[in-house]
PDB file of C-alpha atoms and ligand atoms in Angstrom:
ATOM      1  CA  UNK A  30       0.000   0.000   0.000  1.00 43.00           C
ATOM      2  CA  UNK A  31       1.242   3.288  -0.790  1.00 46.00           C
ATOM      3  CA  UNK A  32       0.292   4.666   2.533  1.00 45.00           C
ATOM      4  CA  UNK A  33       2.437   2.016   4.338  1.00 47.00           C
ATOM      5  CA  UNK A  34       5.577   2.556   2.421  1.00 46.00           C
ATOM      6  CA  UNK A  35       5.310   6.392   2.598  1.00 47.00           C
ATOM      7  CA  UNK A  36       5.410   5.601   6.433  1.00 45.00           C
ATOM      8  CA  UNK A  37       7.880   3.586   6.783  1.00 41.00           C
ATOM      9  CA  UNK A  38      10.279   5.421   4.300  1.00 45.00           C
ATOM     10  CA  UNK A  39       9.861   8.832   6.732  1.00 43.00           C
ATOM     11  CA  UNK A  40      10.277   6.305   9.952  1.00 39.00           C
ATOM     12  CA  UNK A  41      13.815   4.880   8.802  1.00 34.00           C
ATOM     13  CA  UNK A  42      15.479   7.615   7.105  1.00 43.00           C
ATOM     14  CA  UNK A  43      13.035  11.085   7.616  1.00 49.00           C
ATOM     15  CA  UNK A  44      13.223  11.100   3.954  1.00 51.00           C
ATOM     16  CA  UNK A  45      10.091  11.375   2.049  1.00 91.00           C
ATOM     17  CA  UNK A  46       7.569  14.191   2.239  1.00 96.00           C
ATOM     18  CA  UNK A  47       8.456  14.452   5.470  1.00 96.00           C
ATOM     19  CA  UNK A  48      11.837  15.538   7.914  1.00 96.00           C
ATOM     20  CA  UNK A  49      11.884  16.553  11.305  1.00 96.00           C
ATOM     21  CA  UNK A  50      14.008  17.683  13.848  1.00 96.00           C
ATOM     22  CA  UNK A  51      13.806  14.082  15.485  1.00 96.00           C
ATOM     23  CA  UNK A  52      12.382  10.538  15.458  1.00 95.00           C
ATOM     24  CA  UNK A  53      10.134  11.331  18.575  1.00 96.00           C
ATOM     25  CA  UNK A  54       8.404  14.426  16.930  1.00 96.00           C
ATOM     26  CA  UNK A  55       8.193  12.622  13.624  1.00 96.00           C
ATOM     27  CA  UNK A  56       6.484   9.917  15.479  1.00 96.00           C
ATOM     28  CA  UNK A  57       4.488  11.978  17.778  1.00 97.00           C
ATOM     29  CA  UNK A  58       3.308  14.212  14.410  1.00 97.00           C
ATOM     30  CA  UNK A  59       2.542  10.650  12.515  1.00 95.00           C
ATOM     31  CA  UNK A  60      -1.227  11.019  11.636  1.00 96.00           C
ATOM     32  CA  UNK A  61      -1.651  14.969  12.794  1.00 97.00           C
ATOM     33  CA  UNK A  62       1.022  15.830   9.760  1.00 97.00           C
ATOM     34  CA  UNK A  63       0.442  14.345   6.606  1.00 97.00           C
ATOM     35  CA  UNK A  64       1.567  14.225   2.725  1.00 97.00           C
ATOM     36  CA  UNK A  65      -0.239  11.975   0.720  1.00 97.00           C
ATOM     37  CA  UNK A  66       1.930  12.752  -2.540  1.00 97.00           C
ATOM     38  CA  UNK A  67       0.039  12.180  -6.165  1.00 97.00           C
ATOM     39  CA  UNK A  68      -3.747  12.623  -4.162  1.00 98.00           C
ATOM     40  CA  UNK A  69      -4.293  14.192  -7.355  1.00 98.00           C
ATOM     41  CA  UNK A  70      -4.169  12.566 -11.057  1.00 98.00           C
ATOM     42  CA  UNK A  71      -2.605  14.913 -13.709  1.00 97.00           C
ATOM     43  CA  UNK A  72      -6.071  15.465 -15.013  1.00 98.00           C
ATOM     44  CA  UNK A  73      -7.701  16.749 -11.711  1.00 98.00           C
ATOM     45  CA  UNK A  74      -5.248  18.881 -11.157  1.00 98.00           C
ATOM     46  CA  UNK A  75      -5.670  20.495 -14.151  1.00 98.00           C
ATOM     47  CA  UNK A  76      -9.952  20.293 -13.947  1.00 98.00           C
ATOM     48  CA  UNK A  77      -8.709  22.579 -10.470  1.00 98.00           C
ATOM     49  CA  UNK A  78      -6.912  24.608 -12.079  1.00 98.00           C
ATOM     50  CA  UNK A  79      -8.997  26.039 -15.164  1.00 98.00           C
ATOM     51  CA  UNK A  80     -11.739  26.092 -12.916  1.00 98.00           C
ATOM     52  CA  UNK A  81     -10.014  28.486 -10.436  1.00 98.00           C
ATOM     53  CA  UNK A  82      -7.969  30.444 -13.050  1.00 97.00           C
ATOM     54  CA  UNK A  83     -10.622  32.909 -14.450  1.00 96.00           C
ATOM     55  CA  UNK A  84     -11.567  33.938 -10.813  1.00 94.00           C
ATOM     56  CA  UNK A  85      -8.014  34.345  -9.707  1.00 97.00           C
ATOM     57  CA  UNK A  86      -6.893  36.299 -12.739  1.00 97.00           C
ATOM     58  CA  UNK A  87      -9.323  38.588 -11.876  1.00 96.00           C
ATOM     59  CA  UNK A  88      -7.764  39.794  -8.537  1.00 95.00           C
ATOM     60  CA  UNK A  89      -4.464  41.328  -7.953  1.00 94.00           C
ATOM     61  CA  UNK A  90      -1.302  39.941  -6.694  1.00 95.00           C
ATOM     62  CA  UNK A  91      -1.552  41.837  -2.828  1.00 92.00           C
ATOM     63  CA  UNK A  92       2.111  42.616  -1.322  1.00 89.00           C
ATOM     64  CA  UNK A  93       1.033  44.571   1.744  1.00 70.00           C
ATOM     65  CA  UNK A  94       1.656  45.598   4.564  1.00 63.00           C
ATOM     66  CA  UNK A  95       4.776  44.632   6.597  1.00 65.00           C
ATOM     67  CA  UNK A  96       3.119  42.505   9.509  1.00 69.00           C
ATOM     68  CA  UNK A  97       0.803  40.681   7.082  1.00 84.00           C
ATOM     69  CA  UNK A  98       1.746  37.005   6.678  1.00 93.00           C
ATOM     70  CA  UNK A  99       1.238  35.974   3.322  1.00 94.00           C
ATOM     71  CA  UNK A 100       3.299  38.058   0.741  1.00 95.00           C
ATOM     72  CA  UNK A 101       2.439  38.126  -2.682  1.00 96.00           C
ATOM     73  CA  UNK A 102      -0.295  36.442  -3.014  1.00 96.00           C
ATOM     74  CA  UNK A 103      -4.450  36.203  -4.441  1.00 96.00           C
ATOM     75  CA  UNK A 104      -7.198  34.609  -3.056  1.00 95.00           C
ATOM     76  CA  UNK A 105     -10.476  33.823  -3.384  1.00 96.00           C
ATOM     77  CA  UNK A 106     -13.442  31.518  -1.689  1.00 96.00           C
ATOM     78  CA  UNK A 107     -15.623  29.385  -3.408  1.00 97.00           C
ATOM     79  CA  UNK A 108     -18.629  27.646  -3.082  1.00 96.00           C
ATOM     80  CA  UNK A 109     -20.177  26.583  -6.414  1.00 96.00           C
ATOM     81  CA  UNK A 110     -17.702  23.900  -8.120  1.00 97.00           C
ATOM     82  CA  UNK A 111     -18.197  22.048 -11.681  1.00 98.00           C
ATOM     83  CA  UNK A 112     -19.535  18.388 -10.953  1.00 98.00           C
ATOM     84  CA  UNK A 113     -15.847  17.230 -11.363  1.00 98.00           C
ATOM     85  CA  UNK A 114     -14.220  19.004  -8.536  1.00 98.00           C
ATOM     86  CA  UNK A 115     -16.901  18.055  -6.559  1.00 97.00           C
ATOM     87  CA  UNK A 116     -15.967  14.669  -7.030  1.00 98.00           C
ATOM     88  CA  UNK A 117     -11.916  15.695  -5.903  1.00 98.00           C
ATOM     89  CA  UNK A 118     -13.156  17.801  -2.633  1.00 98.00           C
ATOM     90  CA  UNK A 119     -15.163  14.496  -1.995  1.00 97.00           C
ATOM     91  CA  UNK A 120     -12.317  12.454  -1.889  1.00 97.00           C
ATOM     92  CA  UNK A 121     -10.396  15.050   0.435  1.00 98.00           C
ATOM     93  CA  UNK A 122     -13.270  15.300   2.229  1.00 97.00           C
ATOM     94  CA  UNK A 123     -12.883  11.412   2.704  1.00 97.00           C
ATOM     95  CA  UNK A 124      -9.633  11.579   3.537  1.00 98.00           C
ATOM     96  CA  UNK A 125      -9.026  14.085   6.001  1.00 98.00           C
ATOM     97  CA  UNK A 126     -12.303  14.443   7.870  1.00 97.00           C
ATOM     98  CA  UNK A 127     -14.212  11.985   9.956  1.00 91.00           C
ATOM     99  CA  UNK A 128     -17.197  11.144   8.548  1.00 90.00           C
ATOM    100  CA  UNK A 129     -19.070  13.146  10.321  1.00 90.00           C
ATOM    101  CA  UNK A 130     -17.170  16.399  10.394  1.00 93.00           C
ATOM    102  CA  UNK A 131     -18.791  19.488   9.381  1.00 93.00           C
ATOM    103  CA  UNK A 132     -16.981  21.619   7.053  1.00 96.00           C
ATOM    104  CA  UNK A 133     -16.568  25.161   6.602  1.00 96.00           C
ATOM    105  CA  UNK A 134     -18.667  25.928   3.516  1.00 95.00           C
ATOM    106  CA  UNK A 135     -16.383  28.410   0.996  1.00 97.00           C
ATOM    107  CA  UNK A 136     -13.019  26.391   0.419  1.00 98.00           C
ATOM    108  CA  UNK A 137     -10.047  28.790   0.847  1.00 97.00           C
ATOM    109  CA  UNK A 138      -7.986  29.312  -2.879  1.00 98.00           C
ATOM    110  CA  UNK A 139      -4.538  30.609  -1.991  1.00 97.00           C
ATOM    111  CA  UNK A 140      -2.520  31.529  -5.231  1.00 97.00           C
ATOM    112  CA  UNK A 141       1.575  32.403  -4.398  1.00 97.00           C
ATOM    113  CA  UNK A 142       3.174  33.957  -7.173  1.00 97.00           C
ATOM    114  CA  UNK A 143       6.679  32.590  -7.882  1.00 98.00           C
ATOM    115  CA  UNK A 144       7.999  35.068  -5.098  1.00 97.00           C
ATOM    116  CA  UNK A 145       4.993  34.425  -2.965  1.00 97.00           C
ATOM    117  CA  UNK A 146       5.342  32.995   0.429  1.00 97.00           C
ATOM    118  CA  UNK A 147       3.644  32.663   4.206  1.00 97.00           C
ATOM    119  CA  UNK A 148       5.589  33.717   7.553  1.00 96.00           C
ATOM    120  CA  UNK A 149       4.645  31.318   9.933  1.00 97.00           C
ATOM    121  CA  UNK A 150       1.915  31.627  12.249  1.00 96.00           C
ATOM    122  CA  UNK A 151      -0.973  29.754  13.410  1.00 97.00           C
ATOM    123  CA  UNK A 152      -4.595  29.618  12.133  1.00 96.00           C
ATOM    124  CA  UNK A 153      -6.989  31.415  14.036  1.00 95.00           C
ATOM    125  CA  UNK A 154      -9.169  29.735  16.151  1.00 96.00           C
ATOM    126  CA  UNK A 155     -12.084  32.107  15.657  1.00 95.00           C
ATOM    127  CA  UNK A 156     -12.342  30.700  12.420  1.00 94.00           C
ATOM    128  CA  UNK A 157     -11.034  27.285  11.709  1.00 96.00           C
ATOM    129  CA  UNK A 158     -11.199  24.515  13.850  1.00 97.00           C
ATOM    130  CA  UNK A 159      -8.966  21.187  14.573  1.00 97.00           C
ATOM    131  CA  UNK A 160      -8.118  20.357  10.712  1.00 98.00           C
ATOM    132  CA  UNK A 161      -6.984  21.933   7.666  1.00 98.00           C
ATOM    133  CA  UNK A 162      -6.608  20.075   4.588  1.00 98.00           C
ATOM    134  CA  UNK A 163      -4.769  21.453   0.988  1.00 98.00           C
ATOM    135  CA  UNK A 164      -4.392  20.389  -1.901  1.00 98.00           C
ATOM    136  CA  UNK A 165      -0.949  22.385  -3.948  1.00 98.00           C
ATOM    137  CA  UNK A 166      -1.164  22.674  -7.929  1.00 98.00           C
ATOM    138  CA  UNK A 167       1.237  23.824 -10.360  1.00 98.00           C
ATOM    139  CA  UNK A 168       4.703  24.641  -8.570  1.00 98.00           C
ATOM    140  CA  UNK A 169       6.370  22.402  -5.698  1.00 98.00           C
ATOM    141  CA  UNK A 170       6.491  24.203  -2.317  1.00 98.00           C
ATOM    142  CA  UNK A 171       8.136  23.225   1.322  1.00 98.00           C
ATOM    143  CA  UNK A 172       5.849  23.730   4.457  1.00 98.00           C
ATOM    144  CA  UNK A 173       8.060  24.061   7.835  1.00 98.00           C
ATOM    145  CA  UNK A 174       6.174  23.701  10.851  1.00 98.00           C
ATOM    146  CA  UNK A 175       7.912  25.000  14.109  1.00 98.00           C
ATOM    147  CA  UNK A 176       6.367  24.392  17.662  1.00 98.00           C
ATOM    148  CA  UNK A 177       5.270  27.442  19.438  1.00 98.00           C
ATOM    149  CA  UNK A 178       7.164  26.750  22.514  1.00 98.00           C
ATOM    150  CA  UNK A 179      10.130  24.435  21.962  1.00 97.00           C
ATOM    151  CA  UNK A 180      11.324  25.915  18.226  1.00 97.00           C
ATOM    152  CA  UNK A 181      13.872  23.031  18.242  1.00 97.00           C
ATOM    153  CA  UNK A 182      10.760  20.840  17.136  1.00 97.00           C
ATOM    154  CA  UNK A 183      10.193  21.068  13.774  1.00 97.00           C
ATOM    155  CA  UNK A 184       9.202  19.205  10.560  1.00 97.00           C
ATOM    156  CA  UNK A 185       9.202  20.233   6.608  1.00 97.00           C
ATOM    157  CA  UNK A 186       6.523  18.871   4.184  1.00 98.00           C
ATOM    158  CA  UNK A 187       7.515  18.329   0.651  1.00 97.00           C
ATOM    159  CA  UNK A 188       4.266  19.712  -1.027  1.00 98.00           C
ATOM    160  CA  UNK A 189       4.910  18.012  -4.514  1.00 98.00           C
ATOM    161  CA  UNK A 190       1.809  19.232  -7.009  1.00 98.00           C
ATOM    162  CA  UNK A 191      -1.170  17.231  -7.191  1.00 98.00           C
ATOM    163  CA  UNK A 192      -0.353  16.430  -3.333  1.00 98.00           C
ATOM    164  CA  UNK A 193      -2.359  16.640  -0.293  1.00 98.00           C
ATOM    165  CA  UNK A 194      -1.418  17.520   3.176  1.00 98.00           C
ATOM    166  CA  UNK A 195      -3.396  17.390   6.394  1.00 98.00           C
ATOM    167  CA  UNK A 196      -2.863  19.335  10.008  1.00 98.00           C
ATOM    168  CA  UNK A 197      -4.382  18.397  12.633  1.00 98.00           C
ATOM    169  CA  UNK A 198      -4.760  18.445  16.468  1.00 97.00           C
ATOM    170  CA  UNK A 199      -1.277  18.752  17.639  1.00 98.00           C
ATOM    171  CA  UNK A 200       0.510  20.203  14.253  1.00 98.00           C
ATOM    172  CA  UNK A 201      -2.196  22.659  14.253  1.00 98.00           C
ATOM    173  CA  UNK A 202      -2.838  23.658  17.438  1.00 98.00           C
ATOM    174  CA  UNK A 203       0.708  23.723  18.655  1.00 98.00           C
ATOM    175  CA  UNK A 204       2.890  24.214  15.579  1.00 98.00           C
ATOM    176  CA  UNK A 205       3.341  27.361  13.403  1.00 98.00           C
ATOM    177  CA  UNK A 206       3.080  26.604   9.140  1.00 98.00           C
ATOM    178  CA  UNK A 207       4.534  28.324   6.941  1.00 98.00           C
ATOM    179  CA  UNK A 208       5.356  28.346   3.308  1.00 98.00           C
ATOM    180  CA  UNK A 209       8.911  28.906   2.078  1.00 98.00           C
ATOM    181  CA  UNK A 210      10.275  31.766  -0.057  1.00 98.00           C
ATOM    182  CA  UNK A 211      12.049  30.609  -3.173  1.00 98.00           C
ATOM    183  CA  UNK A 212      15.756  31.942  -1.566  1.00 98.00           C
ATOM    184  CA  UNK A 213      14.935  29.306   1.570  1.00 98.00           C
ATOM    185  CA  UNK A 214      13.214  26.354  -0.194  1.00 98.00           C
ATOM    186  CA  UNK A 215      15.148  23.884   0.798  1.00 98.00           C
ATOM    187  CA  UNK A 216      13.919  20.075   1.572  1.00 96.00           C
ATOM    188  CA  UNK A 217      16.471  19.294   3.989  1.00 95.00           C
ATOM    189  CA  UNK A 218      19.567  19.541   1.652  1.00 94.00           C
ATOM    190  CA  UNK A 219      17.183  19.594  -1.783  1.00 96.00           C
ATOM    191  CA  UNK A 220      16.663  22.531  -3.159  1.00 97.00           C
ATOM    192  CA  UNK A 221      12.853  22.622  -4.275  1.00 98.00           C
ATOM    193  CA  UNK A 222      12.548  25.709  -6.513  1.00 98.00           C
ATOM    194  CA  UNK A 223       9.372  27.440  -5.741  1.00 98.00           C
ATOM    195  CA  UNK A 224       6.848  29.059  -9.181  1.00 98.00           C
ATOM    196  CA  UNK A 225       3.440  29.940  -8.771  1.00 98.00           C
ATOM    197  CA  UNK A 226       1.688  27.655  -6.597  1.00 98.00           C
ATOM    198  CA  UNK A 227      -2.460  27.369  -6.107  1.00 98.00           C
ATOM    199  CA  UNK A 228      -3.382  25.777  -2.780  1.00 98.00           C
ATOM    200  CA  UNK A 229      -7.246  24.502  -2.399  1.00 98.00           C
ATOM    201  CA  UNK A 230      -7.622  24.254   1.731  1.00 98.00           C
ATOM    202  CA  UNK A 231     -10.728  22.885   3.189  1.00 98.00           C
ATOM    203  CA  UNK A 232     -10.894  23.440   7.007  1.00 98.00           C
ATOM    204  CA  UNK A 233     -13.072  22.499   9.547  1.00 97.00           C
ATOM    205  CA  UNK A 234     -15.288  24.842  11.293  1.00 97.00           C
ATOM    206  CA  UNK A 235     -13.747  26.399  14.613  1.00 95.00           C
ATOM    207  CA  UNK A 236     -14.817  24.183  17.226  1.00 87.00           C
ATOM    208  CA  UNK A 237     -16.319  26.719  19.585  1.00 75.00           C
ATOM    209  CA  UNK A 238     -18.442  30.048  18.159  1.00 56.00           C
ATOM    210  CA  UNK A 239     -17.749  32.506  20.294  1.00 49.00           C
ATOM    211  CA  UNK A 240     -19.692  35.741  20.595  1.00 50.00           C
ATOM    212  CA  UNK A 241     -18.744  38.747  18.575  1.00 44.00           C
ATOM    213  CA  UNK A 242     -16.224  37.515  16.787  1.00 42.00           C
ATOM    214  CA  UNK A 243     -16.315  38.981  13.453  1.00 43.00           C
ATOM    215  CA  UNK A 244     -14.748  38.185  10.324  1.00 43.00           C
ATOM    216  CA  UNK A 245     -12.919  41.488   9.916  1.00 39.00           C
ATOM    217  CA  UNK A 246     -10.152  40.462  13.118  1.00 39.00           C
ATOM    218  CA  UNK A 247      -6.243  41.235  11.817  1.00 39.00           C
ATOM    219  CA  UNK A 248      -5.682  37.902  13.218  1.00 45.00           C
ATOM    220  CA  UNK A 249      -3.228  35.870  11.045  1.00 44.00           C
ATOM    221  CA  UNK A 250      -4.080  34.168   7.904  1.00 50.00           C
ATOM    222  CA  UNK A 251      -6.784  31.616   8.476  1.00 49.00           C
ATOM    223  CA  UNK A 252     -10.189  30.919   7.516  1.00 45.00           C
ATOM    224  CA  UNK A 253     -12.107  33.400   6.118  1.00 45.00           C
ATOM    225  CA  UNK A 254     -10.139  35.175   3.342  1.00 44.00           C
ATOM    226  CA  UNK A 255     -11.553  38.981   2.557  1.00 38.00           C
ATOM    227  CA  UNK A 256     -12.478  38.116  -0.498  1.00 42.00           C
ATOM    228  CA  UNK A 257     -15.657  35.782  -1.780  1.00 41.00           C
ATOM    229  CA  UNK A 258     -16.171  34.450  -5.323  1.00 45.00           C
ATOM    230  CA  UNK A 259     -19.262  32.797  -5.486  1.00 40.00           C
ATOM    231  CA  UNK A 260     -19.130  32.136  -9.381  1.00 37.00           C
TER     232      UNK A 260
HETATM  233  C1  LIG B 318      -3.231  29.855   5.156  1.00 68.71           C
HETATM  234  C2  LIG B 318      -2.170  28.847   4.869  1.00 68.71           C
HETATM  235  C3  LIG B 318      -1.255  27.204   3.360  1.00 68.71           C
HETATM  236  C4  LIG B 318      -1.308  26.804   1.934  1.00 68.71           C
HETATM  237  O1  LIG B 318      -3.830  30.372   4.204  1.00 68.71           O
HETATM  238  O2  LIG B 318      -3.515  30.078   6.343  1.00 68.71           O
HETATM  239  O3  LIG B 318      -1.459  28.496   5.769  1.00 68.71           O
HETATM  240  O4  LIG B 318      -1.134  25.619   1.662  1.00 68.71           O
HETATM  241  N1  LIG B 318      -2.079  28.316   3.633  1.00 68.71           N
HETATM  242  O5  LIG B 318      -1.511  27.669   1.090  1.00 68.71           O
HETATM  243 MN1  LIG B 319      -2.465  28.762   7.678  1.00 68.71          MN
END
């Protein structure tokens, strides 16, 4: 089984889709870090793609301001998909989510230009609850994930196109993500040139609503992006 040998390759050598600072975090992080490499066939990925092109190419690349965490980058939400990506947000629905698990509604589309990248922080939990899922397209990226208190934990995802990754509990609760600028994309000693790169994230909602919370909070990057495309 795919899944099986993907395991055990990261358990003997940390090689992979995923390093870490350590066999005990890479343990510990087992099933609340994940890369599922090739989650997507060539042709979904591009059924994704031309779907969420004419919406993105409508916005503006945003550079901002110099707190804000993502840097060069376009987004959207979106609601309404073709029958066919449906059937893709189904599976990732399948695979990241207990059956059960209600999910936020408008899936978050990130697009990174080629000098496009996220600082680390921590979704917020006014808006997104225990899991985030994403799916990358178009150019390989590295994810690092540092824990709040002990930054000598860490782990890097190899975020291949067409893969998936999933954070949950523990790697989202208690680890910063972030997404690497070209200069620092390294994969341990691999140096994973970064392009344009789409991200599709489906999140779950946050666990607890609390009153007067409103989606206009400068928290950090999280769940509900300014912008809404309902096409
Ligand atoms: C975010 C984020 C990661 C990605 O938008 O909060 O961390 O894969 N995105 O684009
Ligand atoms: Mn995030």
């Amino acid at each position: 089984m795919a899944g099986s040998g993907q395991r055990a390759l990261r358990a003997v050598s940390g090689q992979g889709w995923v390093r870490g600072s350590g066999p005990a975090v890479l343990s510990r992080l087992r099933d609340a870090a994940v890369v599922r490499p090739g989650f997507l066939s060539a042709a979904e990925e591009e059924t994704l793609r031309r779907e969420l092109e004419p919406a993105l190419r409508r916005r503006r690349y945003e550079y901002d301001h110099w707190d804000a965490a993502i840097h060069g980058f376009r987004e959207t939400e979106k609601s309404r998909w073709s029958e066919a990506s449906q059937a893709i947000l189904q599976r990732v629905r399948e695979a990241a989510f207990g059956p059960n698990q209600v999910l936020l509604p408008l899936v978050h589309v990130l697009d990174l230009e080629p000098k496009g990248y996220i600082k680390p922080h921590v979704d917020s939990v006014k808006f997104c609850g225990a899991t985030i899922a994403g799916l990358s397209l178009l150019s390989s990226s590295v994810m690092r994930l540092v824990h709040t208190q002990e930054p000598t934990e860490w782990l890097e995802l190899l975020l291949e196109p067409g893969s998936l990754y999933i954070l949950r509990g523990s790697a989202r609760y208690d680890f910063s993500h972030e997404i690497l600028r070209d200069q620092d994309s390294f994969f341990g000693e691999r140096r994973i040139p970064r392009d344009r790169r789409i991200s599709v994230i489906c999140r779950s909602p946050p666990e607890e609503q609390s009153p007067g919370c409103s989606p206009q909070s400068t928290d950090p990057p999280g769940c509900p992006p300014p912008v809404t495309d309902s096409v």
